[in-house]
PDB file of C-alpha atoms in Angstrom:
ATOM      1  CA  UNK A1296     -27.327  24.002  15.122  1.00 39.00           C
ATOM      2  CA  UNK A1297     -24.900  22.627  18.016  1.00 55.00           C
ATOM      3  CA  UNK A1298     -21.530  22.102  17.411  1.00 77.00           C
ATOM      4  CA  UNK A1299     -20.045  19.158  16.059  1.00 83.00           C
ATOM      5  CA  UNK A1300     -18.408  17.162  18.843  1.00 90.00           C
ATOM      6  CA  UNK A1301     -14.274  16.715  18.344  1.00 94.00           C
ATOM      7  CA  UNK A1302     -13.687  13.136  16.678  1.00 97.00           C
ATOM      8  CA  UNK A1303     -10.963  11.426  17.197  1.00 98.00           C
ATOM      9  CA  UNK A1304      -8.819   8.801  15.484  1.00 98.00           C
ATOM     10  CA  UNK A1305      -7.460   6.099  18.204  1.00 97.00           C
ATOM     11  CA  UNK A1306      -4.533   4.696  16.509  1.00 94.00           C
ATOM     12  CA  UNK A1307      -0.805   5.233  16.632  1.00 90.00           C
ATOM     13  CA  UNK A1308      -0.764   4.618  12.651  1.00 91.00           C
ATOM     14  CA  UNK A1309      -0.069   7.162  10.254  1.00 92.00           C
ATOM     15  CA  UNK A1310      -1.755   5.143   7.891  1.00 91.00           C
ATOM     16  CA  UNK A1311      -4.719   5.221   9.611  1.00 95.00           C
ATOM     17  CA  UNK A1312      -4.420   8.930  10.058  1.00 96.00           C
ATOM     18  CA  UNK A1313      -3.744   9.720   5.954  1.00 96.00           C
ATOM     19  CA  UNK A1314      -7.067   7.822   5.473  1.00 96.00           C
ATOM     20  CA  UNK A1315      -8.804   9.554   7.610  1.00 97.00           C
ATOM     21  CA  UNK A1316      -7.770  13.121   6.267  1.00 97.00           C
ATOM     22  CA  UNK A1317     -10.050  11.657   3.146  1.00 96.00           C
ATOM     23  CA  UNK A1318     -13.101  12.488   5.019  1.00 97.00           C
ATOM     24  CA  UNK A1319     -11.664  16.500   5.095  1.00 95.00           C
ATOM     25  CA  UNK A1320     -13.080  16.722   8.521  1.00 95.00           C
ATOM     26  CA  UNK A1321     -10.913  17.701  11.335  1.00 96.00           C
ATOM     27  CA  UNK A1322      -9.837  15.081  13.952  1.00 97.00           C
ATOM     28  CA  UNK A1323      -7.142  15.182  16.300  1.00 97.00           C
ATOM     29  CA  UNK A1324      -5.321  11.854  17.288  1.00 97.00           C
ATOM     30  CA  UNK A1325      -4.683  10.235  20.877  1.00 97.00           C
ATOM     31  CA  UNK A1326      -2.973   6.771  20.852  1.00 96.00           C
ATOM     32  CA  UNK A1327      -4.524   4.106  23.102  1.00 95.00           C
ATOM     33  CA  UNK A1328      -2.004   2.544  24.270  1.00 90.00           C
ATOM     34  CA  UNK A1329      -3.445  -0.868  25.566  1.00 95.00           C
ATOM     35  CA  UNK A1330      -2.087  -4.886  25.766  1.00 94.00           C
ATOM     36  CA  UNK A1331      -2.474  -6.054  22.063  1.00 91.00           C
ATOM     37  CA  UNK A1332      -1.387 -10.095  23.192  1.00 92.00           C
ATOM     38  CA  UNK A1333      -4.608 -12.528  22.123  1.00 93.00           C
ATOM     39  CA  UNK A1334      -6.010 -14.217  25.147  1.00 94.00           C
ATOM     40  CA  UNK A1335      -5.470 -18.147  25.263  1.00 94.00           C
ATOM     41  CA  UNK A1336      -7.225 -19.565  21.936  1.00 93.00           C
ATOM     42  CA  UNK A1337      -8.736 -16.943  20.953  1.00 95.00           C
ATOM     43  CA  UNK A1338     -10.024 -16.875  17.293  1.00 96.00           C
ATOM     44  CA  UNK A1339      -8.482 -14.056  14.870  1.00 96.00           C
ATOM     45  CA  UNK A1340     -12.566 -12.231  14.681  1.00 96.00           C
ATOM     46  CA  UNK A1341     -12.581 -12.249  18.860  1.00 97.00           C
ATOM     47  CA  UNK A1342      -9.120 -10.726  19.050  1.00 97.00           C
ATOM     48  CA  UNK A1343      -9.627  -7.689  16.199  1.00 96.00           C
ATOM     49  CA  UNK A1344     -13.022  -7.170  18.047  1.00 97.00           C
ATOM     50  CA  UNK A1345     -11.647  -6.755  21.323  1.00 97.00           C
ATOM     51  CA  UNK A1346      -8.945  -4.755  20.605  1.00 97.00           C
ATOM     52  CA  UNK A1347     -11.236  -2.315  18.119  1.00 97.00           C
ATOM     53  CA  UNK A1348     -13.300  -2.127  21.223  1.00 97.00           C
ATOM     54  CA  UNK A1349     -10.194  -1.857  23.801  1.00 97.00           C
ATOM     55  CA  UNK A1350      -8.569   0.769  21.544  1.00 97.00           C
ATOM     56  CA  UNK A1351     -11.850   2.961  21.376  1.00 97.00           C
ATOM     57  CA  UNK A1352     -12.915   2.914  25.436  1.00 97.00           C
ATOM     58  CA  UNK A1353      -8.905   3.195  26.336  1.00 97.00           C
ATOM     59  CA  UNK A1354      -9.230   6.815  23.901  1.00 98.00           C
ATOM     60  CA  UNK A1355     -12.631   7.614  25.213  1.00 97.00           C
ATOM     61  CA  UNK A1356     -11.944   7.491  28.628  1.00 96.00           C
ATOM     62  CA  UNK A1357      -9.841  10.265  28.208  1.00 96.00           C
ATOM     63  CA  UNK A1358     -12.057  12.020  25.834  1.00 97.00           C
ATOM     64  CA  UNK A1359     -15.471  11.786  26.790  1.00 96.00           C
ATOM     65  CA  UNK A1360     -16.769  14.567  24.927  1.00 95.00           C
ATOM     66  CA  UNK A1361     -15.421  13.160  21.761  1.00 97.00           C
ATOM     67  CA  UNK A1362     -16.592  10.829  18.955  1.00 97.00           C
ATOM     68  CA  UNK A1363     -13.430   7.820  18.889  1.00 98.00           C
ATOM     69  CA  UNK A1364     -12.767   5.582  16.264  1.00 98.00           C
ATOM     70  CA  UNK A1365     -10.924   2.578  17.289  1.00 98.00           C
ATOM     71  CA  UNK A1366      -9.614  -0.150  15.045  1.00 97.00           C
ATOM     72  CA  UNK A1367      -7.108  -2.878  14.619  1.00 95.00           C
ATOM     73  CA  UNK A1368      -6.124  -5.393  11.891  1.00 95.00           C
ATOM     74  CA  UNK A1369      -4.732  -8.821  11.492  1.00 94.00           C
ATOM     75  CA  UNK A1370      -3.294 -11.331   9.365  1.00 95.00           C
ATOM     76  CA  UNK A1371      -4.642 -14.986   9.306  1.00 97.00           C
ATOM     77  CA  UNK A1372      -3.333 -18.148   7.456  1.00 96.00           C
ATOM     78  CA  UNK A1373      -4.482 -21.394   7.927  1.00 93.00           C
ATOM     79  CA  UNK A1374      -6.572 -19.981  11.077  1.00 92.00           C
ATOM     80  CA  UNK A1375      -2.736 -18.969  12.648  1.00 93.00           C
ATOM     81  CA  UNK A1376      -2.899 -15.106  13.805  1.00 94.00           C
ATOM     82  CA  UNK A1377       0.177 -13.047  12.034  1.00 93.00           C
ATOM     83  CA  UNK A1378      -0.171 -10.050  13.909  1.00 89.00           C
ATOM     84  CA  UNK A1379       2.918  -7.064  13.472  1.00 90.00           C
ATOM     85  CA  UNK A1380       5.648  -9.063  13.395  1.00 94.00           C
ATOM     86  CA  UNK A1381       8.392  -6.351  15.724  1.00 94.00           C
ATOM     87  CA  UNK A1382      11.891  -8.315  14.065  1.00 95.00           C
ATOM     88  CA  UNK A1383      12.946  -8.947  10.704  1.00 96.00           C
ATOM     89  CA  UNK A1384      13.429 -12.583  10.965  1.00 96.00           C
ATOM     90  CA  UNK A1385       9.573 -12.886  11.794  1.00 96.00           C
ATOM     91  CA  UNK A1386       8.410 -10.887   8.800  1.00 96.00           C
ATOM     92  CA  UNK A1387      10.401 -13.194   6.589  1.00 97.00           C
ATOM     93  CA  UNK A1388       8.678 -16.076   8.521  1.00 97.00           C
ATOM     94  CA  UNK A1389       5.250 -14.613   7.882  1.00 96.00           C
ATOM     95  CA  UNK A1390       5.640 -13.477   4.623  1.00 97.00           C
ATOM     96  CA  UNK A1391       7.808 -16.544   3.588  1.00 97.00           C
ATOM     97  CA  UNK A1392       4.062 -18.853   4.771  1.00 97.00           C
ATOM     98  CA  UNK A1393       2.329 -16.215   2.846  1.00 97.00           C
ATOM     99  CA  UNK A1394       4.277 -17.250  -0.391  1.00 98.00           C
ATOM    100  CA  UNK A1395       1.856 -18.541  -3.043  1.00 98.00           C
ATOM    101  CA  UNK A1396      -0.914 -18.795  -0.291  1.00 98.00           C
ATOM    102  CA  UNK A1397      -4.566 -16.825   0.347  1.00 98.00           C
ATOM    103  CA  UNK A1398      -4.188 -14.390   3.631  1.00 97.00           C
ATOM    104  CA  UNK A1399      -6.886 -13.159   4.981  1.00 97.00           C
ATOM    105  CA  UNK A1400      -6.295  -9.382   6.141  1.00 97.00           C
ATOM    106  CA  UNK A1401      -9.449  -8.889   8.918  1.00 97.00           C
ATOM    107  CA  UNK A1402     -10.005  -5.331  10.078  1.00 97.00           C
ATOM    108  CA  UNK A1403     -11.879  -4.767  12.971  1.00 97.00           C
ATOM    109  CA  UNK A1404     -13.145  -0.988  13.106  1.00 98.00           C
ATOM    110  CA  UNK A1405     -15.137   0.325  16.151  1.00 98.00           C
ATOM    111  CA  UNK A1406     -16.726   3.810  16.610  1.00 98.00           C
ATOM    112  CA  UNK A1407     -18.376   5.197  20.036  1.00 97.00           C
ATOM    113  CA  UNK A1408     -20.116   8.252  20.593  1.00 95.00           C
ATOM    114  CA  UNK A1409     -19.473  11.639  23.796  1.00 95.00           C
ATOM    115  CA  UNK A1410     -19.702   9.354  26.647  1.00 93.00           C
ATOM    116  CA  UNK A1411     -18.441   6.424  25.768  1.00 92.00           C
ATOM    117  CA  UNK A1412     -21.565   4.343  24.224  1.00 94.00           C
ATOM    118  CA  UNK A1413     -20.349   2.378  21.552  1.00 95.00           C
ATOM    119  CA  UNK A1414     -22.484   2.959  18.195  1.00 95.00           C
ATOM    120  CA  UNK A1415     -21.332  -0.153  16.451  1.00 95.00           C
ATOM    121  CA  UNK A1416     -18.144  -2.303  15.768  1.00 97.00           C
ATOM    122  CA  UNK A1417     -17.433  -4.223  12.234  1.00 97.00           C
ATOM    123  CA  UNK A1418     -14.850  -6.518  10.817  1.00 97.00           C
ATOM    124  CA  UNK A1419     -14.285  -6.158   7.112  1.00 97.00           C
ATOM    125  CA  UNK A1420     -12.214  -8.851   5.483  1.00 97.00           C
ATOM    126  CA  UNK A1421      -9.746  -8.807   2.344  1.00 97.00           C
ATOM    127  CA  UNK A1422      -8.720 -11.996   0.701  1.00 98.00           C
ATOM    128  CA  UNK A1423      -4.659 -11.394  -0.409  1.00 97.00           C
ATOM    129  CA  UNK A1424      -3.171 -13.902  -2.753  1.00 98.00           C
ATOM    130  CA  UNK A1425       0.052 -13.653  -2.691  1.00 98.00           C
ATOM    131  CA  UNK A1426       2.505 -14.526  -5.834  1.00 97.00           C
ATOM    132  CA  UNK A1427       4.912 -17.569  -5.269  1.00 98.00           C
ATOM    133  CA  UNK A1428       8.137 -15.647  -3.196  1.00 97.00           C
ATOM    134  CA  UNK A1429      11.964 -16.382  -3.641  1.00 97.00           C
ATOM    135  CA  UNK A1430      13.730 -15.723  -0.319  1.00 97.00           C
ATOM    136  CA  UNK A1431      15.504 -13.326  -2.120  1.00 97.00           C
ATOM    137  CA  UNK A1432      12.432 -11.213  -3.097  1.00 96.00           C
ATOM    138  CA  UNK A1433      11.178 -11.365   0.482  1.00 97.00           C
ATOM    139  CA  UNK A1434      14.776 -10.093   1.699  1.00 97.00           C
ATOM    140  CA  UNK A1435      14.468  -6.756  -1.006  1.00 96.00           C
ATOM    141  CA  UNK A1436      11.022  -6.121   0.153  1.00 96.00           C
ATOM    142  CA  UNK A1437      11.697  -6.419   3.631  1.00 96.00           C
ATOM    143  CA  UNK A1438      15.171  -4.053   3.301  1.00 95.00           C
ATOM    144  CA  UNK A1439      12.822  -1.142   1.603  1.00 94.00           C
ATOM    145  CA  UNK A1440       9.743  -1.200   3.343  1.00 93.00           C
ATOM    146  CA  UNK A1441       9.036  -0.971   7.253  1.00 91.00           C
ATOM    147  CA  UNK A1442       6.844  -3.398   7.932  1.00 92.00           C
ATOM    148  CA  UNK A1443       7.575  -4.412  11.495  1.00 92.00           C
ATOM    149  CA  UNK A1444       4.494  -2.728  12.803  1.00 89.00           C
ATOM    150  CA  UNK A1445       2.042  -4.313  10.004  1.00 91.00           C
ATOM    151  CA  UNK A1446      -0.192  -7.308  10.266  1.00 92.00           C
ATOM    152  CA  UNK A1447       0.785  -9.994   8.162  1.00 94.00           C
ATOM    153  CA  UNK A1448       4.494  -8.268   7.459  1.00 94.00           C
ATOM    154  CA  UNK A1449       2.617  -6.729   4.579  1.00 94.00           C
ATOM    155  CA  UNK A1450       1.398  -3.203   3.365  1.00 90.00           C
ATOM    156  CA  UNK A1451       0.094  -2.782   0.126  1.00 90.00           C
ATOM    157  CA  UNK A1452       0.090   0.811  -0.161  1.00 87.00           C
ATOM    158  CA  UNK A1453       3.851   0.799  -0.873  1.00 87.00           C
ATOM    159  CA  UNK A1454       6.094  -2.064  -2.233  1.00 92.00           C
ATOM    160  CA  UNK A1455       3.647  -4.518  -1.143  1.00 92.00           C
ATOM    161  CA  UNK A1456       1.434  -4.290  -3.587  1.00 94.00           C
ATOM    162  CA  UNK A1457       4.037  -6.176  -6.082  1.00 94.00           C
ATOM    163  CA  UNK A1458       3.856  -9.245  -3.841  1.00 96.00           C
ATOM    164  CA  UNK A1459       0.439 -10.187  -4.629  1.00 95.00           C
ATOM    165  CA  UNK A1460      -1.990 -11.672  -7.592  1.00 97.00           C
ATOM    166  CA  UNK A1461      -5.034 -10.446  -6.349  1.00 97.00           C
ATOM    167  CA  UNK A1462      -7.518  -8.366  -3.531  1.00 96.00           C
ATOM    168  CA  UNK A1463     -10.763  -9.314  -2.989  1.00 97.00           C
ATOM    169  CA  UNK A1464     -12.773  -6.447  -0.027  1.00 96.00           C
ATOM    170  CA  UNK A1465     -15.566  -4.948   0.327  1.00 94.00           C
ATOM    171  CA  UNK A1466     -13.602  -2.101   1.045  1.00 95.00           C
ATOM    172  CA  UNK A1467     -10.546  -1.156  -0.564  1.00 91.00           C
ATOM    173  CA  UNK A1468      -9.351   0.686   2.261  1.00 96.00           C
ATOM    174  CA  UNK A1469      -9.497  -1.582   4.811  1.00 96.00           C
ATOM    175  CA  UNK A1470      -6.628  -3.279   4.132  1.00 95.00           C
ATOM    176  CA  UNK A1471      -4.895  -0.073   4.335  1.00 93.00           C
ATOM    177  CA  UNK A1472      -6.217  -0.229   7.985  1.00 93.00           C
ATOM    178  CA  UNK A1473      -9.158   1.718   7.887  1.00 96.00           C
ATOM    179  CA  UNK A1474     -12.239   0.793   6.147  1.00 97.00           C
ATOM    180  CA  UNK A1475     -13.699   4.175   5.343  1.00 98.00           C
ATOM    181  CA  UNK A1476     -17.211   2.858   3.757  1.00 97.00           C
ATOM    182  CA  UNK A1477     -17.640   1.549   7.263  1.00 97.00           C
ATOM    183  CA  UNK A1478     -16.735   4.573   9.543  1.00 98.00           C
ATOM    184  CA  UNK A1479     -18.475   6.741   6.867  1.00 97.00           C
ATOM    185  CA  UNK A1480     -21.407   5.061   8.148  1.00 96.00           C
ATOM    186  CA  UNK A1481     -20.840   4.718  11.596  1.00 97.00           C
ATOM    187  CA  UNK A1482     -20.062   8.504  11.602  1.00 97.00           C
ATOM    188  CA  UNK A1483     -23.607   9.521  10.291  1.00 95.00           C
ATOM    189  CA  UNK A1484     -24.713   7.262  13.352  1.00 94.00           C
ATOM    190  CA  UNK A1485     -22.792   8.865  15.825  1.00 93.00           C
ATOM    191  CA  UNK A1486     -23.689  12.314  14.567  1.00 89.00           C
ATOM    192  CA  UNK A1487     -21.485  13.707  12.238  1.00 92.00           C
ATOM    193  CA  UNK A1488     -22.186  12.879   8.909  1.00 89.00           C
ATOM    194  CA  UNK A1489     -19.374  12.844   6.568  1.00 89.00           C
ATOM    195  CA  UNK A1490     -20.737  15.049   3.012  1.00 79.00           C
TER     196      UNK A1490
END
């Protein structure tokens, strides 16, 4: 039987990484380190396609004997993109729109195989309603959880979680950031099936 080629998880998350560890396959990690700006009107599904995409060829450029997983997530309201939001005063923004509102969390997930051919690239979406805010609850989330470098200003594996009525996915992990029902799959297409 040959041997299974390295995979590799393109993503500076450790989010991302904890998910992966699921699998209980080994996999090493190599950030990507590309522009994450949206081009000039481009919708939310473009941008978290591209970058998926972006993420995985920047990794597998450097590792073309591996199997790369590239993926990237963002938050949209009203068709407005709420990507990470880098200061506190933007988190409260975002999360302060959020308040008593429907975000959609999309997250784009892309998988290639050695050499660079990408195998496929999905989107999974999860539908977040959030519970009605006070400023002051926003403030007390914000000052315990790190959420600068999260879509939306919003993680639900932590604190988050209290801030909303309901989920709706297709995958409970993708809001998490990494839809494992749909890497599972791509996986077995790439060649290494997950047992």
């Amino acid at each position: 039987m040959p041997d299974r080629p390295r995979l590799i998880l393109g993503s500076s998350s450790p989010h991302r990484r904890l998910l992966l560890t699921r699998f209980g396959v080994p996999f090493e990690v190599a950030v990507p380190d590309i522009d994450e700006s949206p081009l000039p009107d481009e919708l939310p599904e473009a941008l978290v396609d591209r970058l998926a995409r972006a993420k995985t060829h920047a990794v597998a450029e450097r590792h073309p004997d591996a199997v790369i997983i590239g993926s990237d997530q963002v938050a949209v309201l009203d068709g407005q993109i709420y990507g990470k939001p880098h200061t506190h005063e933007r988190a409260f923004e975002q999360l302060s729109r959020a308040s008593g509102r429907v975000v959609h969390f999309l997250t784009a997930v892309c998988v290639c195989r050695p050499g660079g051919e990408i195998v496929d690239c999905d989107t999974v979406v999860t539908e977040v309603l959030f519970r009605k805010l006070s400023p002051t609850e926003i403030e007390n989330y914000l000052a315990q959880e790190s959420v600068l470098a999260c879509a939306g200003s919003f993680q639900s594996e932590g604190l988050g979680i209290s801030l909303c009525e309901s989920m709706h996915s297709d995958d409970p992990t993708a809001l998490v950031g990494l839809p494992l029902i749909t890497v599972r799959r791509m996986l077995a297409t790439a060649g290494l099936a997950i047992p």
